[in-house]
Short mmCIF file of C-alpha atoms in Angstrom, two decimals:
data_model
loop_
_atom_site.label_atom_id
_atom_site.label_comp_id
_atom_site.label_asym_id
_atom_site.label_seq_id
_atom_site.Cartn_x
_atom_site.Cartn_y
_atom_site.Cartn_z
CA UNK I 1051 82.26 120.65 81.50
CA UNK I 1052 82.68 116.99 82.81
CA UNK I 1053 85.84 115.28 82.68
CA UNK I 1054 86.20 112.51 80.63
CA UNK I 1055 88.69 109.69 81.66
CA UNK I 1056 88.39 107.44 78.39
CA UNK I 1057 91.21 106.68 76.59
CA UNK I 1058 93.73 108.49 78.67
CA UNK I 1059 96.94 107.48 77.56
CA UNK I 1060 98.96 105.60 80.50
CA UNK I 1061 101.38 108.64 81.47
CA UNK I 1062 98.01 110.43 82.10
CA UNK I 1063 96.36 107.87 84.93
CA UNK I 1064 97.64 110.21 87.55
CA UNK I 1065 94.94 113.01 86.41
CA UNK I 1066 92.07 110.35 86.88
CA UNK I 1067 91.75 110.46 90.61
CA UNK I 1068 91.66 114.58 90.54
CA UNK I 1069 89.03 114.51 87.49
CA UNK I 1070 86.48 111.83 89.59
CA UNK I 1071 86.79 114.09 92.61
CA UNK I 1072 85.78 117.33 90.48
CA UNK I 1073 82.99 115.35 88.66
CA UNK I 1074 81.58 114.51 92.35
CA UNK I 1075 81.48 117.90 93.26
CA UNK I 1076 80.26 119.56 89.86
CA UNK I 1077 77.38 116.86 90.40
CA UNK I 1078 76.33 118.66 93.82
CA UNK I 1079 77.16 115.51 96.45
CA UNK I 1080 76.95 117.48 99.92
CA UNK I 1081 76.80 117.11 103.32
CA UNK I 1082 78.53 114.34 105.35
CA UNK I 1083 78.16 111.90 102.74
CA UNK I 1084 79.90 114.80 100.18
CA UNK I 1085 82.68 115.26 102.83
CA UNK I 1086 83.59 111.71 103.24
CA UNK I 1087 83.88 111.29 99.46
CA UNK I 1088 85.77 114.28 98.96
CA UNK I 1089 88.14 113.13 101.85
CA UNK I 1090 88.39 109.71 100.09
CA UNK I 1091 88.97 110.90 96.91
CA UNK I 1092 91.84 113.44 98.77
CA UNK I 1093 93.70 109.94 99.80
CA UNK I 1094 93.19 108.57 96.36
CA UNK I 1095 94.69 111.55 94.84
CA UNK I 1096 97.80 111.70 97.45
CA UNK I 1097 98.12 107.77 96.78
CA UNK I 1098 98.21 108.21 93.09
CA UNK I 1099 100.86 111.02 93.08
CA UNK I 1100 102.98 108.91 95.29
CA UNK I 1101 102.66 105.94 93.00
CA UNK I 1102 103.60 108.12 90.00
CA UNK I 1103 106.30 109.67 91.64
CA UNK I 1104 108.09 106.47 92.49
CA UNK I 1105 107.06 104.99 89.20
CA UNK I 1106 109.24 107.82 87.67
CA UNK I 1107 111.70 108.66 89.98
CA UNK I 1108 115.24 108.90 88.54
CA UNK I 1109 117.55 105.84 88.41
CA UNK I 1110 121.20 105.41 87.08
CA UNK I 1111 121.35 105.67 83.57
CA UNK I 1112 122.22 102.36 81.91
CA UNK I 1113 123.63 101.75 78.41
CA UNK I 1114 121.74 98.94 76.43
CA UNK I 1115 123.75 95.56 76.57
CA UNK I 1116 124.11 93.01 73.97
CA UNK I 1117 123.25 90.22 76.25
CA UNK I 1118 124.24 87.44 74.28
CA UNK I 1119 127.83 88.63 73.57
CA UNK I 1120 128.16 89.29 77.43
CA UNK I 1121 127.36 85.54 78.02
CA UNK I 1122 129.77 84.42 75.19
CA UNK I 1123 132.55 86.69 77.01
CA UNK I 1124 131.73 85.34 80.05
CA UNK I 1125 131.43 81.56 79.70
CA UNK I 1126 134.90 81.52 78.47
CA UNK I 1127 136.43 82.85 82.08
CA UNK I 1128 135.26 79.30 83.20
CA UNK I 1129 134.10 80.90 86.27
CA UNK I 1130 131.77 78.56 89.25
CA UNK I 1131 129.21 80.05 91.58
CA UNK I 1132 127.28 79.33 94.38
CA UNK I 1133 123.57 79.92 94.99
CA UNK I 1134 122.01 80.16 98.62
CA UNK I 1135 118.25 79.98 98.72
CA UNK I 1136 117.70 77.80 95.73
CA UNK I 1137 114.51 76.41 97.38
CA UNK I 1138 113.06 79.73 97.73
CA UNK I 1139 111.24 81.25 94.96
CA UNK I 1140 113.75 83.70 93.71
CA UNK I 1141 116.61 81.21 94.39
CA UNK I 1142 114.60 78.85 92.31
CA UNK I 1143 114.22 81.21 89.17
CA UNK I 1144 117.87 82.29 89.54
CA UNK I 1145 118.41 79.03 88.90
CA UNK I 1146 116.75 78.17 86.21
CA UNK I 1147 118.21 81.73 84.87
CA UNK I 1148 121.83 79.74 85.49
CA UNK I 1149 121.11 76.82 83.60
CA UNK I 1150 119.57 77.99 80.92
CA UNK I 1151 122.14 80.60 79.96
CA UNK I 1152 124.97 78.13 80.84
CA UNK I 1153 127.38 80.72 82.19
CA UNK I 1154 128.92 78.83 84.77
CA UNK I 1155 130.97 75.85 84.60
CA UNK I 1156 129.61 74.63 88.01
CA UNK I 1157 126.80 75.54 90.30
CA UNK I 1158 126.74 74.75 93.84
CA UNK I 1159 123.75 74.73 95.71
CA UNK I 1160 123.93 75.33 99.51
CA UNK I 1161 121.12 74.58 101.61
CA UNK I 1162 119.60 72.52 104.35
CA UNK I 1163 118.12 69.88 101.90
CA UNK I 1164 118.78 68.32 98.65
CA UNK I 1165 116.63 69.73 95.54
CA UNK I 1166 114.93 67.30 93.17
CA UNK I 1167 116.34 68.67 89.73
CA UNK I 1168 115.50 67.32 86.20
CA UNK I 1169 118.15 64.79 85.13
CA UNK I 1170 119.00 67.62 82.10
CA UNK I 1171 119.97 70.08 84.77
CA UNK I 1172 122.29 67.71 86.95
CA UNK I 1173 125.34 68.22 84.71
CA UNK I 1174 126.49 71.59 85.93
CA UNK I 1175 124.58 71.73 89.35
CA UNK I 1176 126.50 70.14 92.82
CA UNK I 1177 124.44 69.84 95.62
CA UNK I 1178 125.54 70.82 99.07
CA UNK I 1179 123.84 70.06 102.46
CA UNK I 1180 124.90 72.20 105.48
CA UNK I 1181 123.75 72.80 108.89
CA UNK I 1182 123.67 76.78 109.23
CA UNK I 1183 123.90 76.25 112.83
CA UNK I 1184 127.17 74.90 112.50
CA UNK I 1185 128.63 76.68 109.05
CA UNK I 1186 131.92 76.66 110.43
CA UNK I 1187 132.05 73.29 109.98
CA UNK I 1188 131.23 73.09 106.22
CA UNK I 1189 133.96 76.07 105.16
CA UNK I 1190 135.07 73.88 102.63
CA UNK I 1191 131.65 74.06 100.71
CA UNK I 1192 132.32 77.93 100.75
CA UNK I 1193 135.69 77.68 98.64
CA UNK I 1194 136.80 78.22 95.43
CA UNK I 1195 133.55 79.98 93.97
CA UNK I 1196 133.84 83.09 91.80
CA UNK I 1197 130.50 84.63 92.40
CA UNK I 1198 127.90 83.83 95.43
CA UNK I 1199 124.24 84.69 95.26
CA UNK I 1200 122.40 84.90 98.23
CA UNK I 1201 118.64 84.78 98.12
CA UNK I 1202 118.33 83.36 101.61
CA UNK I 1203 115.39 84.53 103.93
CA UNK I 1204 112.49 83.50 105.91
CA UNK I 1205 109.82 85.63 107.82
CA UNK I 1206 108.73 86.98 111.20
CA UNK I 1207 105.43 85.06 110.88
CA UNK I 1208 107.26 81.93 110.04
CA UNK I 1209 110.19 81.64 112.44
CA UNK I 1210 109.43 84.22 114.84
CA UNK I 1211 111.47 87.33 115.67
CA UNK I 1212 114.84 85.59 117.04
CA UNK I 1213 114.34 82.83 114.21
CA UNK I 1214 114.03 85.68 111.29
CA UNK I 1215 117.11 87.59 112.62
CA UNK I 1216 118.83 84.51 112.96
CA UNK I 1217 117.92 83.36 109.25
CA UNK I 1218 118.36 86.94 107.80
CA UNK I 1219 121.11 88.48 109.40
CA UNK I 1220 123.42 85.50 111.12
CA UNK I 1221 123.02 82.79 108.28
CA UNK I 1222 123.67 85.35 105.53
CA UNK I 1223 126.55 87.38 107.26
CA UNK I 1224 128.41 84.23 108.26
CA UNK I 1225 128.06 82.65 104.54
CA UNK I 1226 129.43 85.75 103.44
CA UNK I 1227 132.27 85.54 105.37
CA UNK I 1228 132.81 82.26 104.59
CA UNK I 1229 132.41 82.96 101.04
CA UNK I 1230 135.11 85.60 101.06
CA UNK I 1231 137.64 83.46 102.91
CA UNK I 1232 137.24 81.01 100.18
CA UNK I 1233 138.19 82.94 97.12
CA UNK I 1234 134.53 84.62 96.31
CA UNK I 1235 135.19 87.73 94.39
CA UNK I 1236 131.76 89.32 93.52
CA UNK I 1237 128.96 88.66 96.37
CA UNK I 1238 125.32 89.26 95.20
CA UNK I 1239 122.64 89.93 97.86
CA UNK I 1240 118.86 89.82 97.64
CA UNK I 1241 117.75 92.38 100.14
CA UNK I 1242 114.45 94.32 100.33
CA UNK I 1243 113.25 98.03 98.99
CA UNK I 1244 113.65 100.14 101.87
CA UNK I 1245 116.35 98.40 103.49
CA UNK I 1246 117.76 100.95 106.37
CA UNK I 1247 120.00 99.75 109.37
CA UNK I 1248 118.41 102.76 111.74
CA UNK I 1249 114.63 101.72 110.31
CA UNK I 1250 112.00 101.27 113.57
CA UNK I 1251 110.76 98.45 111.29
CA UNK I 1252 112.23 95.03 112.10
CA UNK I 1253 112.21 93.68 108.74
CA UNK I 1254 113.73 96.64 107.02
CA UNK I 1255 116.38 97.02 110.11
CA UNK I 1256 117.76 93.74 109.64
CA UNK I 1257 118.00 93.90 106.08
CA UNK I 1258 120.17 96.68 106.44
CA UNK I 1259 122.13 95.93 108.89
CA UNK I 1260 123.33 92.67 106.99
CA UNK I 1261 123.68 95.13 104.12
CA UNK I 1262 126.00 97.14 106.28
CA UNK I 1263 127.90 94.27 107.62
CA UNK I 1264 128.63 92.44 104.52
CA UNK I 1265 130.13 95.76 102.77
CA UNK I 1266 132.20 95.44 105.58
CA UNK I 1267 134.01 92.35 104.27
CA UNK I 1268 135.50 94.27 101.56
CA UNK I 1269 134.58 92.17 98.30
CA UNK I 1270 135.85 92.79 95.23
CA UNK I 1271 132.55 93.59 94.09
CA UNK I 1272 129.21 93.84 96.06
CA UNK I 1273 125.66 93.61 94.37
CA UNK I 1274 122.87 94.37 96.74
CA UNK I 1275 119.21 94.09 95.07
CA UNK I 1276 116.51 95.88 96.62
CA UNK I 1277 113.21 94.55 94.77
CA UNK I 1278 109.62 95.88 95.89
CA UNK I 1279 106.82 93.09 96.26
CA UNK I 1280 107.57 90.49 94.26
CA UNK I 1281 104.72 89.05 92.00
CA UNK I 1282 104.81 85.24 92.16
CA UNK I 1283 102.28 82.58 93.26
CA UNK I 1284 104.81 80.91 96.01
CA UNK I 1285 104.39 77.37 96.77
CA UNK I 1286 104.01 78.12 100.64
CA UNK I 1287 101.14 79.94 101.82
CA UNK I 1288 101.69 83.32 102.97
CA UNK I 1289 98.15 85.32 102.72
CA UNK I 1290 99.02 88.71 103.52
CA UNK I 1291 101.36 88.42 100.60
CA UNK I 1292 98.75 86.87 98.14
CA UNK I 1293 96.34 89.39 99.29
CA UNK I 1294 99.00 92.15 98.45
CA UNK I 1295 99.94 90.69 95.05
CA UNK I 1296 95.67 91.01 94.31
CA UNK I 1297 95.57 94.24 94.99
CA UNK I 1298 99.04 95.45 93.35
CA UNK I 1299 98.23 93.34 89.83
CA UNK I 1300 96.08 96.19 88.55
CA UNK I 1301 98.17 98.97 89.73
CA UNK I 1302 101.00 97.03 88.49
CA UNK I 1303 99.50 97.41 84.98
CA UNK I 1304 100.02 101.31 85.36
CA UNK I 1305 103.07 101.39 87.24
CA UNK I 1306 104.78 98.22 86.70
CA UNK I 1307 107.99 99.16 89.29
CA UNK I 1308 106.11 101.69 91.66
CA UNK I 1309 105.28 98.84 94.33
CA UNK I 1310 105.85 95.55 92.72
CA UNK I 1311 108.45 93.62 90.31
CA UNK I 1312 107.96 90.12 88.79
CA UNK I 1313 110.26 87.45 90.34
CA UNK I 1314 111.67 86.66 86.89
CA UNK I 1315 112.86 90.36 86.21
CA UNK I 1316 114.76 89.79 89.89
CA UNK I 1317 116.31 86.50 88.69
CA UNK I 1318 117.38 87.99 85.26
CA UNK I 1319 118.70 90.82 86.60
CA UNK I 1320 120.87 89.12 88.94
CA UNK I 1321 122.26 87.21 86.12
CA UNK I 1322 122.92 90.04 83.77
CA UNK I 1323 124.19 92.24 86.26
CA UNK I 1324 126.85 89.60 86.99
CA UNK I 1325 127.87 89.74 82.97
CA UNK I 1326 128.34 93.48 82.75
CA UNK I 1327 131.90 94.58 84.15
CA UNK I 1328 131.51 97.18 86.89
CA UNK I 1329 133.76 99.76 87.99
CA UNK I 1330 132.08 100.42 91.39
CA UNK I 1331 132.84 98.38 94.29
CA UNK I 1332 129.63 98.35 96.04
CA UNK I 1333 126.46 98.96 94.08
CA UNK I 1334 122.85 99.12 95.26
CA UNK I 1335 120.07 98.23 92.70
CA UNK I 1336 116.80 99.71 93.90
CA UNK I 1337 113.37 97.99 91.79
CA UNK I 1338 113.03 100.22 88.70
CA UNK I 1339 116.87 99.36 88.12
CA UNK I 1340 116.62 95.87 88.37
CA UNK I 1341 113.50 95.79 86.52
CA UNK I 1342 114.71 97.25 83.77
CA UNK I 1343 117.83 95.46 83.69
CA UNK I 1344 115.53 92.22 84.31
CA UNK I 1345 112.92 93.42 81.37
CA UNK I 1346 116.00 94.22 78.54
CA UNK I 1347 117.69 90.92 79.23
CA UNK I 1348 114.31 88.64 78.17
CA UNK I 1349 115.94 85.70 76.51
#
């Protein structure tokens, strides 16, 4: 009897590869070719099993929230925020969400250059241009904000090892220090899945180190977002990420949170997380929780 993979429900996709392997064995594939196929099937089976585990791993339970009610309550607090990295993909999407939801009386963009904004966006947005190499001279820019969003970052390929460390650690940490001194009570950091200060991989180690260093600043509330691969068509060319997105697109259909996440989900989750009162002083949101929070808050 042959195994059929037609019309399998989504939750049974993990059985497709083992079934296909049995199909090959039963048709009599042998010799070196058969061993190669069997080996590849085993690798695929392991891959699918890992993906399935990631997709179905437990996450902290979250109650459903009335986002509209939360927004209205938050507006009455007349709070302000700043955004670091608004010229990047996440920062740009975050800015759209903040403007659309109108939860802050003022949004300050802190960056190396001014951004071109539509006229309808200007009423609540202030732009401050700074030199990140001399941030101490711009301490006043960081004063008077209730919430700080940090989406600042670069890549080793673009900036080199030293440049990557300087941007993703030094600039981010210094900004957080100035924000804390300026009265910011809630700091929200975009990090990365797998961030670990003891990692042997530079990217993950630096992300983990800056997470820990900011935690030591003792904000009243500190939220760390660790998204997986961001699904977005970047304005700047990143061939490796383009290939990764093409590879992950079909996988994301069956396993939307295992390896990737839409960038809109990250931005929405950041905003909605701001609205929700938390008891935890430090919180780390992993990819699946970010996805669910963003999906449940679609406007």
